[in-house]
Short mmCIF file of C-alpha atoms and ligand atoms in Angstrom, two decimals:
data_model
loop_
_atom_site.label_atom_id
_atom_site.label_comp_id
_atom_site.label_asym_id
_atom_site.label_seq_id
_atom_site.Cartn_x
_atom_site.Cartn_y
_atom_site.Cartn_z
CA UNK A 1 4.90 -15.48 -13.85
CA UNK A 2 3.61 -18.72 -12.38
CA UNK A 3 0.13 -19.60 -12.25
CA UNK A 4 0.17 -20.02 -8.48
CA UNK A 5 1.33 -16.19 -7.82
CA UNK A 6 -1.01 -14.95 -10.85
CA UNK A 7 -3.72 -16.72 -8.78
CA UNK A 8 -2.37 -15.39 -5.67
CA UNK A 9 -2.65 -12.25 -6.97
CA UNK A 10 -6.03 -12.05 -7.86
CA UNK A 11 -6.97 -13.82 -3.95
CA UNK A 12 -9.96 -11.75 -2.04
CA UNK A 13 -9.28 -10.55 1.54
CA UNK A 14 -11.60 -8.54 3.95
CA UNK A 15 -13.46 -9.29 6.97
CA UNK A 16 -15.28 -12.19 4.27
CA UNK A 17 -12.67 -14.19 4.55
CA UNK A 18 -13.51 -17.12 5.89
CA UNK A 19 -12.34 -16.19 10.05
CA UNK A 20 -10.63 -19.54 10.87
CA UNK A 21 -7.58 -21.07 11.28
CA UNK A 22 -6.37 -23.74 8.82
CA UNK A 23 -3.39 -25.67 8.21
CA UNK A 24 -3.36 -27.48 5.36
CA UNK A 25 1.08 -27.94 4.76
CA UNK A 26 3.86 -27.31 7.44
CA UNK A 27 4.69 -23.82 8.03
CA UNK A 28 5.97 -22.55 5.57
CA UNK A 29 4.20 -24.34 2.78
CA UNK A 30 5.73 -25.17 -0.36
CA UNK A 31 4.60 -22.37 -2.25
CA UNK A 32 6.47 -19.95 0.10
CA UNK A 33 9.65 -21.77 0.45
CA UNK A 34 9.80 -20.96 -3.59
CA UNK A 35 9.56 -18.07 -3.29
CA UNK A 36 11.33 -17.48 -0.32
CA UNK A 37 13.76 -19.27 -2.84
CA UNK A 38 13.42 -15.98 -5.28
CA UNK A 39 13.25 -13.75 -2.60
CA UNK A 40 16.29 -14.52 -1.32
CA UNK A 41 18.19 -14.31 -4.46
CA UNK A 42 16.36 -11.21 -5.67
CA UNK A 43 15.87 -9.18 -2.11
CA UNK A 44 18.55 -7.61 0.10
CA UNK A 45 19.65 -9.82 3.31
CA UNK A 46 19.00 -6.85 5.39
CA UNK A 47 14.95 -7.13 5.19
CA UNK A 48 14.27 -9.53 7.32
CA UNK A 49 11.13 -11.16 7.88
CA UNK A 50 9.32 -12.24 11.06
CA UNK A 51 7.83 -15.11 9.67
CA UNK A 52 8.40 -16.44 5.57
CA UNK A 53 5.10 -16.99 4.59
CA UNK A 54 3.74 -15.44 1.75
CA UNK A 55 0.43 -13.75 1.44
CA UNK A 56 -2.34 -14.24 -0.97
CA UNK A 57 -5.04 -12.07 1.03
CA UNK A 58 -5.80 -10.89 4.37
CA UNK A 59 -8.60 -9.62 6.36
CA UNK A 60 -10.58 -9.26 9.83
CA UNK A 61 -8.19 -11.74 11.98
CA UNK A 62 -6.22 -14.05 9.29
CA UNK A 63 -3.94 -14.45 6.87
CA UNK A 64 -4.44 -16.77 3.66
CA UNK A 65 -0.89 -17.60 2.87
CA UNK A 66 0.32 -18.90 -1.02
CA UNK A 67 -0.12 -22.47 0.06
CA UNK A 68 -3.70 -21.94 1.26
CA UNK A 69 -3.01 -22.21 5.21
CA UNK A 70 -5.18 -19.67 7.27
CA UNK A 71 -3.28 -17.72 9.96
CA UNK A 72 -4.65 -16.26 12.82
CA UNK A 73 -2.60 -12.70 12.49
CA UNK A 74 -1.58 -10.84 16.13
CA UNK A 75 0.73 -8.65 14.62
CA UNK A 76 -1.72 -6.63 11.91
CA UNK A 77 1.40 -5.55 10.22
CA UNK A 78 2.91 -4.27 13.65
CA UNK A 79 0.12 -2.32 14.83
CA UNK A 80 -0.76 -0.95 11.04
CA UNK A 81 -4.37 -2.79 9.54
CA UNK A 82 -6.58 -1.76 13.04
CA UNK A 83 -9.29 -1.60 11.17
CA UNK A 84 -8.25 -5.25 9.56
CA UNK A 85 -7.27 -5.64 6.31
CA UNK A 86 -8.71 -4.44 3.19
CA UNK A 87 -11.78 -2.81 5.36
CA UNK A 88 -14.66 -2.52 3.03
CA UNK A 89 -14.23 1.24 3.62
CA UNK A 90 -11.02 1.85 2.95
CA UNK A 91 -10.99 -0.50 -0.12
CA UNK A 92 -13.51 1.73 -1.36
CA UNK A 93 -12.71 4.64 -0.64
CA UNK A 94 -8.69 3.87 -2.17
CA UNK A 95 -10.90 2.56 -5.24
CA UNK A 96 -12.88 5.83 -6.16
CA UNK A 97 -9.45 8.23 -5.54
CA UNK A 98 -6.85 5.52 -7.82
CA UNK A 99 -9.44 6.08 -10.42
CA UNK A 100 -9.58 9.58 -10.06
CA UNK A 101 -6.21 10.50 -9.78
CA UNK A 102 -3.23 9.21 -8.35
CA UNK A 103 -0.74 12.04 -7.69
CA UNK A 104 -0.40 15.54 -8.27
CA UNK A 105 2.30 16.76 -5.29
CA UNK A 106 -0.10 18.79 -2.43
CA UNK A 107 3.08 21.00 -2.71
CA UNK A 108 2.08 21.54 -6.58
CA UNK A 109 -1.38 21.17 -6.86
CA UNK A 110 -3.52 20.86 -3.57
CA UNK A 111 -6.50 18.73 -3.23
CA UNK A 112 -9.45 17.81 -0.59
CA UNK A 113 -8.50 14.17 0.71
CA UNK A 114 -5.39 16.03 2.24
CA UNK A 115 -7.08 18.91 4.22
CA UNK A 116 -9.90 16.49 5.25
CA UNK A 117 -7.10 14.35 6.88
CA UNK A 118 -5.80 16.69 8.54
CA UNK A 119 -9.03 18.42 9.95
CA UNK A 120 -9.55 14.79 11.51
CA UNK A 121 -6.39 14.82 13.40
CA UNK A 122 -7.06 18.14 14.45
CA UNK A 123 -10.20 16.86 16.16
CA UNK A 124 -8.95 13.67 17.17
CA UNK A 125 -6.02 14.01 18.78
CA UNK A 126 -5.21 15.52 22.65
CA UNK A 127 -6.60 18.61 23.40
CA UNK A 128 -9.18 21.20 22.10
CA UNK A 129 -6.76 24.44 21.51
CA UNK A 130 -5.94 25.52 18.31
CA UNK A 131 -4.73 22.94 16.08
CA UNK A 132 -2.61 22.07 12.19
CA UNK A 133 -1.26 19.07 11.04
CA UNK A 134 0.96 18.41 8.22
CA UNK A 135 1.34 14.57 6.03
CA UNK A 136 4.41 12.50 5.54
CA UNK A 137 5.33 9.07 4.21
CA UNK A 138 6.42 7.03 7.16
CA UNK A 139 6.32 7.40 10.74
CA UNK A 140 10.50 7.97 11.09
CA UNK A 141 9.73 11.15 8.76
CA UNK A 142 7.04 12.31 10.87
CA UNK A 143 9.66 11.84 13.95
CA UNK A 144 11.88 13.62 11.93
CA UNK A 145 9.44 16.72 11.03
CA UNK A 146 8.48 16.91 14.52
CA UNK A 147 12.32 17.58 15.33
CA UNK A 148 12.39 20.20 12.57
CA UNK A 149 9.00 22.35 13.92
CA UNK A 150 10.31 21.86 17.48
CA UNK A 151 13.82 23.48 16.85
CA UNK A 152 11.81 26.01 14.38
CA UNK A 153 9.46 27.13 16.59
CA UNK A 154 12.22 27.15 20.15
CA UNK A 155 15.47 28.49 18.36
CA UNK A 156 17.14 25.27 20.29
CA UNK A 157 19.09 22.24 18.95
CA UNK A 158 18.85 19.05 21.64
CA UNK A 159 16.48 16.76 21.58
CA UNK A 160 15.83 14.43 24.32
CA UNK A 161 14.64 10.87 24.25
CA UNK A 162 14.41 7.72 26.40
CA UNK A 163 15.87 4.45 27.32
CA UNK A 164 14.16 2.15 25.34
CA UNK A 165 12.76 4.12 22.47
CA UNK A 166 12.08 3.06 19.02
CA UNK A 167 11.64 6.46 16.83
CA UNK A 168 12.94 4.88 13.18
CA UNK A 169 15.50 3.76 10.86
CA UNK A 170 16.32 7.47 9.05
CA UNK A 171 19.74 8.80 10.48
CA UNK A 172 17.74 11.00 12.85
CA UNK A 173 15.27 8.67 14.52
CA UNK A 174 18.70 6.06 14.81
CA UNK A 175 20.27 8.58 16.83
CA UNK A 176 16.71 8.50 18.76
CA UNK A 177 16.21 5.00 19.20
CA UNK A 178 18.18 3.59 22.04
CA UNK A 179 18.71 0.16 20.86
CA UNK A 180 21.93 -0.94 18.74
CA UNK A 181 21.25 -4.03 17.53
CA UNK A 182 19.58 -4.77 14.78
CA UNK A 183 18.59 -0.90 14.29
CA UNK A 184 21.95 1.00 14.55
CA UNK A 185 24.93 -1.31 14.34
CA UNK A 186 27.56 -0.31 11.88
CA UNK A 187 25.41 2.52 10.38
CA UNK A 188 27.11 5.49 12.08
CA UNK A 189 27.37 8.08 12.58
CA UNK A 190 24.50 9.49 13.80
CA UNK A 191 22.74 12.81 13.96
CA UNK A 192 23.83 14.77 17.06
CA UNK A 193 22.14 17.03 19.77
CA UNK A 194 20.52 13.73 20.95
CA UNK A 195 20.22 13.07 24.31
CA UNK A 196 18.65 9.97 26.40
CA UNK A 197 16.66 10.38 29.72
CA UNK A 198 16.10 7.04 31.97
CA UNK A 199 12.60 5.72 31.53
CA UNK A 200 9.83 4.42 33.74
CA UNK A 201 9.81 0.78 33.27
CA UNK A 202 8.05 -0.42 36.41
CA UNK A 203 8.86 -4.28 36.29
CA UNK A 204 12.74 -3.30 36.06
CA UNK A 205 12.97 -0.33 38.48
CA UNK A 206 15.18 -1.43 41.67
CA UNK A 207 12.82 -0.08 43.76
CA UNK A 208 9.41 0.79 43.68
CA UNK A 209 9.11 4.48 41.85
CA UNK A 210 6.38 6.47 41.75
CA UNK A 211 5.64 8.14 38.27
CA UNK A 212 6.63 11.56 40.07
CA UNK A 213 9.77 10.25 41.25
CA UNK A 214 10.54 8.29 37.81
CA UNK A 215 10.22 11.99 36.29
CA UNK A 216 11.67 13.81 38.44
CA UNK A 217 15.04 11.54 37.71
CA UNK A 218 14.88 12.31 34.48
CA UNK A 219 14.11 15.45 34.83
CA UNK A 220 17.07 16.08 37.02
CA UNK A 221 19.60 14.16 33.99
CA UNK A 222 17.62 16.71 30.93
CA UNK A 223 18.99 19.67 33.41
CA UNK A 224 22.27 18.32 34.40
CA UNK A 225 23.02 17.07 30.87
CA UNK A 226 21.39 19.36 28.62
CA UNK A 227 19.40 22.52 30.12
CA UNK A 228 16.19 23.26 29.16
CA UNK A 229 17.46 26.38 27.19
CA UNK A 230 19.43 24.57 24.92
CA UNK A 231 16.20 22.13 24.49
CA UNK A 232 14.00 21.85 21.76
CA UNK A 233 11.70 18.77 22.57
CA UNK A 234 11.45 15.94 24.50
CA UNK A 235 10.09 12.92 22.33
CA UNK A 236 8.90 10.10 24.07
CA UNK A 237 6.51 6.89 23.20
CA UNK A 238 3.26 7.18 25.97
CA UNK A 239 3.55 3.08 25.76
CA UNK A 240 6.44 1.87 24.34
CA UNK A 241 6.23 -0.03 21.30
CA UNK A 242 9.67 -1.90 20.23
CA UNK A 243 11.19 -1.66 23.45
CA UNK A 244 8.75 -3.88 25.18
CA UNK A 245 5.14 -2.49 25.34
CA UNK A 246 6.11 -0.49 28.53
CA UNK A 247 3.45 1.34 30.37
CA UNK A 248 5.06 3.97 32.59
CA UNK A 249 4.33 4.70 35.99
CA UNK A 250 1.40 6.30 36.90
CA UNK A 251 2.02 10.20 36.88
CA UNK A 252 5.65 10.11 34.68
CA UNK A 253 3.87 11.16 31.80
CA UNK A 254 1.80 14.08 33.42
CA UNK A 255 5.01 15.26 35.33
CA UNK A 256 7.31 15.04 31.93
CA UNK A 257 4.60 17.24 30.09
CA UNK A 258 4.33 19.38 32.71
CA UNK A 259 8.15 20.55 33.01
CA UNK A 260 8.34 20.73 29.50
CA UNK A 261 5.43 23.42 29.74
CA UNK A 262 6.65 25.26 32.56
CA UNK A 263 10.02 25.56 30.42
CA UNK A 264 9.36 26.72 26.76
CA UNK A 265 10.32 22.92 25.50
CA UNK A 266 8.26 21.37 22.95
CA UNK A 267 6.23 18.11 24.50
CA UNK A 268 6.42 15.34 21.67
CA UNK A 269 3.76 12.50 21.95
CA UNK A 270 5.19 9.75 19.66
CA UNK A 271 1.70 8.11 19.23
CA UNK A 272 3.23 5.94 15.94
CA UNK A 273 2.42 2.95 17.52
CA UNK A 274 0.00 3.45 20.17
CA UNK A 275 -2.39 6.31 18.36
CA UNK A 276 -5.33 5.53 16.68
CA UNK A 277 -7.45 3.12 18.40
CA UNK A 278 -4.67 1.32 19.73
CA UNK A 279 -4.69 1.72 23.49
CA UNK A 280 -8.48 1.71 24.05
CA UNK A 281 -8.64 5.19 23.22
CA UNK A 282 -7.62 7.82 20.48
CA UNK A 283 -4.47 8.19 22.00
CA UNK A 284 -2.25 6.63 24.48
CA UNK A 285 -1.83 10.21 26.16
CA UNK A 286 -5.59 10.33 26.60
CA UNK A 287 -5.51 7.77 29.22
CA UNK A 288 -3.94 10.16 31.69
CA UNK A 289 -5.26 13.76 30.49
CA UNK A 290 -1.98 14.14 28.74
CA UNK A 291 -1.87 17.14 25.91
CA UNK A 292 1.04 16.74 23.81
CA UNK A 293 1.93 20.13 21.88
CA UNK A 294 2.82 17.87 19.28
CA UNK A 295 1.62 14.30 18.58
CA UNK A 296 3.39 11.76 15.55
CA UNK A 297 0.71 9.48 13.97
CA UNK A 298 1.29 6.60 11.32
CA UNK A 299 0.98 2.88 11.98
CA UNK A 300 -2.42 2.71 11.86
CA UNK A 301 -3.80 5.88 10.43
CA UNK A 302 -4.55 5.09 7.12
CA UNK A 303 -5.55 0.62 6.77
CA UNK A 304 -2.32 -0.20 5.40
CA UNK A 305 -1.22 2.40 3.20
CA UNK A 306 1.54 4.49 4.18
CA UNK A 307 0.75 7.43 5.72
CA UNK A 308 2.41 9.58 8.53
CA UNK A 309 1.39 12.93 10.43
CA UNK A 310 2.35 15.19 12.54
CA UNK A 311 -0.38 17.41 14.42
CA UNK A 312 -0.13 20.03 17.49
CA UNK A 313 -0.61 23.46 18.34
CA UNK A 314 -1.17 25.85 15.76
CA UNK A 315 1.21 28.46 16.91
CA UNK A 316 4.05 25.10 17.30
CA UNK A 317 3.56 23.92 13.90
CA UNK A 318 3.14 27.61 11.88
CA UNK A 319 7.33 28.04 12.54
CA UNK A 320 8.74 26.79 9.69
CA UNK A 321 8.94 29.01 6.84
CA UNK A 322 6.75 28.55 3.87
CA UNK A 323 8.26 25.52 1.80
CA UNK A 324 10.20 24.52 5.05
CA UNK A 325 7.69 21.28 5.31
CA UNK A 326 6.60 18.77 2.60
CA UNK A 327 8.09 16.19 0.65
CA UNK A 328 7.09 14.60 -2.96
CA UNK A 329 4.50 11.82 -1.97
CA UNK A 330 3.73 13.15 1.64
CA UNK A 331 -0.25 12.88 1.93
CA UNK A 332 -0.57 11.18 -1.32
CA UNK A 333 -4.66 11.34 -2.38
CA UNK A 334 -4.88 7.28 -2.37
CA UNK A 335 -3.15 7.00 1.33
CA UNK A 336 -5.33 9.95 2.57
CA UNK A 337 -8.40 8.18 1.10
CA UNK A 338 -7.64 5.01 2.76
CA UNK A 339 -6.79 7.21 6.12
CA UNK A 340 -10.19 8.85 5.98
CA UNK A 341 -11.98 5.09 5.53
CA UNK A 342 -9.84 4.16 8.13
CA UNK A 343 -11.24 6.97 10.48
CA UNK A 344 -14.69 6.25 9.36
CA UNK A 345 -14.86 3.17 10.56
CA UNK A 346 -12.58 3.68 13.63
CA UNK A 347 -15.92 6.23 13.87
CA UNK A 348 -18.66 3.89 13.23
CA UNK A 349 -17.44 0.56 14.79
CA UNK A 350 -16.76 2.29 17.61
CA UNK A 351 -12.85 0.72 17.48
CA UNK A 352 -11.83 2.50 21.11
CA UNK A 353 -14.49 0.25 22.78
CA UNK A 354 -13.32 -2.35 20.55
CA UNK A 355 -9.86 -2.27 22.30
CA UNK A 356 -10.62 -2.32 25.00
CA UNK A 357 -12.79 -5.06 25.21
CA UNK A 358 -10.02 -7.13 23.51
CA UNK A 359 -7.81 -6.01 26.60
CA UNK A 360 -9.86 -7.04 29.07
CA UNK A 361 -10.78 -10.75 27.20
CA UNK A 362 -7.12 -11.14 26.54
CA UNK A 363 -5.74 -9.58 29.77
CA UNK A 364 -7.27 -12.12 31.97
CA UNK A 365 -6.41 -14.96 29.16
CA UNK A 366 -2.42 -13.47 29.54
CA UNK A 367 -2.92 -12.99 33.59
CA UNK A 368 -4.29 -16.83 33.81
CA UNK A 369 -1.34 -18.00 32.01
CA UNK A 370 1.00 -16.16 34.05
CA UNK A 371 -0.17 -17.44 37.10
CA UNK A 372 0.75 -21.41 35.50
CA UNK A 373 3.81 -20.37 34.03
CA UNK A 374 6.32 -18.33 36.66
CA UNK A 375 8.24 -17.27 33.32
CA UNK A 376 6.07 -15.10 32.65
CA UNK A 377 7.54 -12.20 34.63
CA UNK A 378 5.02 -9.66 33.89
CA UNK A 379 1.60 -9.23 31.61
CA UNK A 380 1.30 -5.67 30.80
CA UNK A 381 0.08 -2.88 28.10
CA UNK A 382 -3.26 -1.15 27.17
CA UNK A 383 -6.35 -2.31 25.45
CA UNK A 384 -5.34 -4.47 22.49
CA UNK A 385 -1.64 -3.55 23.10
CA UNK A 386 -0.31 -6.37 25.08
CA UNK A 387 2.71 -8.14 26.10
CA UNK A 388 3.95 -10.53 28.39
CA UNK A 389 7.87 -10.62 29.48
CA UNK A 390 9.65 -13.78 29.59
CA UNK A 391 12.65 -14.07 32.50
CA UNK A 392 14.23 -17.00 34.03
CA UNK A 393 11.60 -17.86 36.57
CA UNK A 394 11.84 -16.59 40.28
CA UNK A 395 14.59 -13.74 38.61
CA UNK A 396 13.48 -10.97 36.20
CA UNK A 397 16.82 -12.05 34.10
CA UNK A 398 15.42 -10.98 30.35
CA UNK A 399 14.80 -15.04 28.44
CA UNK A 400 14.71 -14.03 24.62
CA UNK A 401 15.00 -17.91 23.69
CA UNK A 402 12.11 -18.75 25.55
CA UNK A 403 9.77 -15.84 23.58
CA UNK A 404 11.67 -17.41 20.17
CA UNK A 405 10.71 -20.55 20.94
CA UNK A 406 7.20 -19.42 22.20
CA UNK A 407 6.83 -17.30 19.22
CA UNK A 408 7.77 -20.28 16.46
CA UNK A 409 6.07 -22.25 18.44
CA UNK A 410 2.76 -20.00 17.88
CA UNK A 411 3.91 -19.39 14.15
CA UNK A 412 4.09 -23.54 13.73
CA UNK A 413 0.63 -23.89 14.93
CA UNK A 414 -0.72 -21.01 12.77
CA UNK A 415 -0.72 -18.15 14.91
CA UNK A 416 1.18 -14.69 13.76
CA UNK A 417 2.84 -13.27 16.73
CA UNK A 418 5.54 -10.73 17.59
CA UNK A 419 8.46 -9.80 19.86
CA UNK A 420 9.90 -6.94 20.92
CA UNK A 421 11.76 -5.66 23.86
CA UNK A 422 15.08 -4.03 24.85
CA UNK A 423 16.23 -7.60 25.60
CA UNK A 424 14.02 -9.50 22.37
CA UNK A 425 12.45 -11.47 25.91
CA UNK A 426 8.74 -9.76 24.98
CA UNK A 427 6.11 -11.53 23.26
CA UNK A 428 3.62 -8.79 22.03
CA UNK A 429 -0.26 -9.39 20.73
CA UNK A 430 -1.39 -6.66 18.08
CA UNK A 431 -4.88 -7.79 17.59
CA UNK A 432 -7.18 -5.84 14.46
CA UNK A 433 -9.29 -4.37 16.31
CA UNK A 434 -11.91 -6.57 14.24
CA UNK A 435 -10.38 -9.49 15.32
CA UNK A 436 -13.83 -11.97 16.17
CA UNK A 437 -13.96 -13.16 19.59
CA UNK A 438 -13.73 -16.63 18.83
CA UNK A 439 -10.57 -16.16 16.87
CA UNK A 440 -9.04 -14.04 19.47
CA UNK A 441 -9.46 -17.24 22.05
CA UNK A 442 -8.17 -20.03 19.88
CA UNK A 443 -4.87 -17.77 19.21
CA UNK A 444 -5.00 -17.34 23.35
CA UNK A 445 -5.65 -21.25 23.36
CA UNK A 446 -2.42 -21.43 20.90
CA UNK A 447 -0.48 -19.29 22.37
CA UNK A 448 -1.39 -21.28 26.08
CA UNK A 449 -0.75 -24.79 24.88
CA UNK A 450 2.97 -23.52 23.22
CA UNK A 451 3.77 -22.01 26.38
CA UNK A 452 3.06 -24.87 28.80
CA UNK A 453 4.87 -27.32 26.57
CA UNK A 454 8.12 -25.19 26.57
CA UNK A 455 8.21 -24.33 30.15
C1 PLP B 1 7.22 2.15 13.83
C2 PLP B 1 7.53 3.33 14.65
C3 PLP B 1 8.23 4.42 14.12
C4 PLP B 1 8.77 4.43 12.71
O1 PLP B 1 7.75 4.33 11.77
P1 PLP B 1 8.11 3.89 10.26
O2 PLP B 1 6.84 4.09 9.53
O3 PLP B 1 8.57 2.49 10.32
O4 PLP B 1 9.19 4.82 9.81
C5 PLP B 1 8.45 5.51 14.94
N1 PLP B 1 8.00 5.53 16.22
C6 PLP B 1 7.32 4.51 16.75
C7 PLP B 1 6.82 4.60 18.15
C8 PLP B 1 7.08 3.36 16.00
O5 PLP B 1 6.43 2.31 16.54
#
């Protein structure tokens, strides 16, 4: 080992970092082009990495990279460290439990940390009826259990899904997620019984659809194509998340839920991304009254460790058999410890407010720039789940190079950012929702001096 990662290793993060950002080599430094150097000779091609900087520590809004540089971080791991990373709380809690034990299998010997976890979904999520939840490893198994309660509890097979959904990388959730490239090509075949419904994507409708009307077309393909009595559950994101931070129409939601009630088919909030804090509120769903029978949680439940759920109505998720659900590590005592510090301070620092009020500071920051820069085709999301789509300007024709360039652009300067989108032409801002104001704006000043230099 060198000394460089020994020291590395040892780094502090938290919200004491010092919340600035500081560029002391080119991006990447020489530190992390070594061991970008090992990684590529030790790690399979097929990880990729957004951005080849390694990290020494973390917390609040940056990133301390190997080679000391200071990143301002809008991606918190794609939506995961909310509550920024190593939160005093979670870091404590996950301290206490690793020295207490680390593993025992809740499907061999049962402990607190797990119930607890589960009596706060039960609370938090959509709805006050009669709730259970159950723990998993990773969101795409969560997806995957959610598929396995639904066709327990209905006696039905088909699933539907949407244009544009991202649901995971497990053969399942691949047959689920709508876009080939990188997440499906050449790794066929896929799981069948899947069927995909057309989405409301306002900015790319031809004409102007209501919510009711988006619905009620796909409504009217789930009954041509499938027939609600061969349907299990209809799984859909309430903002998408990979496929371009898409906030449907008004009323699509509400209308989707609603025909899935009146017609015995399970209702399947995939709240991965957008749950927890994300939106502004608990859930995306709660922003229009929607009550999922089933909601999938992970991203940014539990601070960084991983952690997945799934959590609906009792009666819904009491169909499998006894040993039908489970899995070696799901709900692991140190990931349920970090959840329930997560939730603490979700709890405390009031994190829902917090979202919002990072929406509305860098809504009109994204809305300004659009207004410069007729590229920007649209500025859309909810609370600290933003995005801005890049087209040719005066055409909504999808410009991925131009987010690229934006995006290394924003990387060069020291600023973490993200795409995403259906057509890679979305630049998306995923805040911790401890992000300090004064960090948020010099990313926002970043982010506006890369984009009027490109365009
Ligand atoms: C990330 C994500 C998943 C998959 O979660 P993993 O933990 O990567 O398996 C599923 N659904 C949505 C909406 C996601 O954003």
């Amino acid at each position: 080992m060198t000394t460089e990662t020994a020291a590395s290793a040892t780094a502090t993060g938290g919200p004491d970092l010092p919340q600035e950002r500081r560029l002391v080599t080119e991006i990447p430094g020489p530190r992390s082009r070594a061991l970008h150097e090992r990684r590529t000779a030790a790690v399979a091609s097929g990880v990729g990495s957004t951005l080849p900087v390694y990290v020494a520590a973390a917390g609040g809004g940056v990133i301390l990279d190997v080679d000391g540089n200071s990143l301002i971080d809008l991606a918190s791991g794609i939506a995961v460290t909310s509550v920024g990373n190593s939160a005093p709380e979670v870091v404590r809690r996950v301290t206490e439990q690793v020295k207490a034990f680390t593993h025992t299998c809740f499907m061999v010997a049962p402990y607190e940390g797990y119930v607890e976890v589960c009596e706060a979904l039960v609370r938090l999520t959509p709805g006050d009826h009669a709730k259970k939840a159950a723990l998993f490893n990773s969101g795409a198994e969560a997806v995957e259990n959610a598929v396995k309660i639904a066709r327990a509890h209905t006696g039905r097979d088909a699933v539907v899904v949407f244009d544009h959904a991202y649901h995971g990388r497990t053969n399942l959730t691949m047959a689920m997620t709508s876009k080939n490239m990188p997440y499906k090509h050449g790794f066929g075949p896929f799981a069948g019984e899947v069927y995909r419904a057309p989405m409301s994507y306002p900015f790319r409708e031809a004409t102007d659809l209501t919510g009711a009307e988006a619905a009620a077309r796909a409504i009217d393909v789930i009954e041509k194509q499938v027939g609600a009595d061969n349907l299990a559950c209809v799984v859909i994101e309430p903002v998408l998340g990979e496929g371009g931070f898409v906030v449907p129409a008004e009323g699509f939601l509400p209308a989707i839920a609603q025909w899935c009630t009146d017609n015995g088919v399970v209702f399947v909030a995939d709240e991965i991304q957008s749950g927890m804090c994300r939106t502004g509120a608990w859930f995306a769903c709660d922003h229009e009254g929607v009550v999922p029978d089933l909601v999938t949680v992970a991203k940014g439940l539990a601070g960084g460790l991983p952690l997945a759920g799934v959590v609906g109505r009792a009666e819904i998720m009491d169909a499998p058999h006894a040993g039908g659900l489970g899995g070696t590590y799901g709900g692991n005592p140190v990931a349920c410890a970090a959840a329930l510090g997560a939730i603490a301070t979700m709890e405390q620092l009031d994190l829902p407010a917090a979202a919002r009020h990072i929406g509305e500071s860098m809504g009109g920051r994204l809305r300004a720039l659009a207004e410069n820069v007729p590229a920007i085709g649209e500025v859309r999301g909810r609370g600290a789940m933003l995005a801005i789509e890049l087209v040719k300007p005066g055409t909504k024709e999808p410009d991925a190079a131009l987010a690229g360039r934006i995006s290394g652009g924003c990387h060069q300067a020291g600023v973490l950012t993200l795409t995403c989108g259906t057509y890679g032409n979305v630049l998306r801002f995923l805040p911790s929702l401890v992000m300090p104001d004064h960090l948020l704006a010099e990313a926002l000043d970043v982010l506006e001096e890369v984009t009027t230099g490109l365009v």
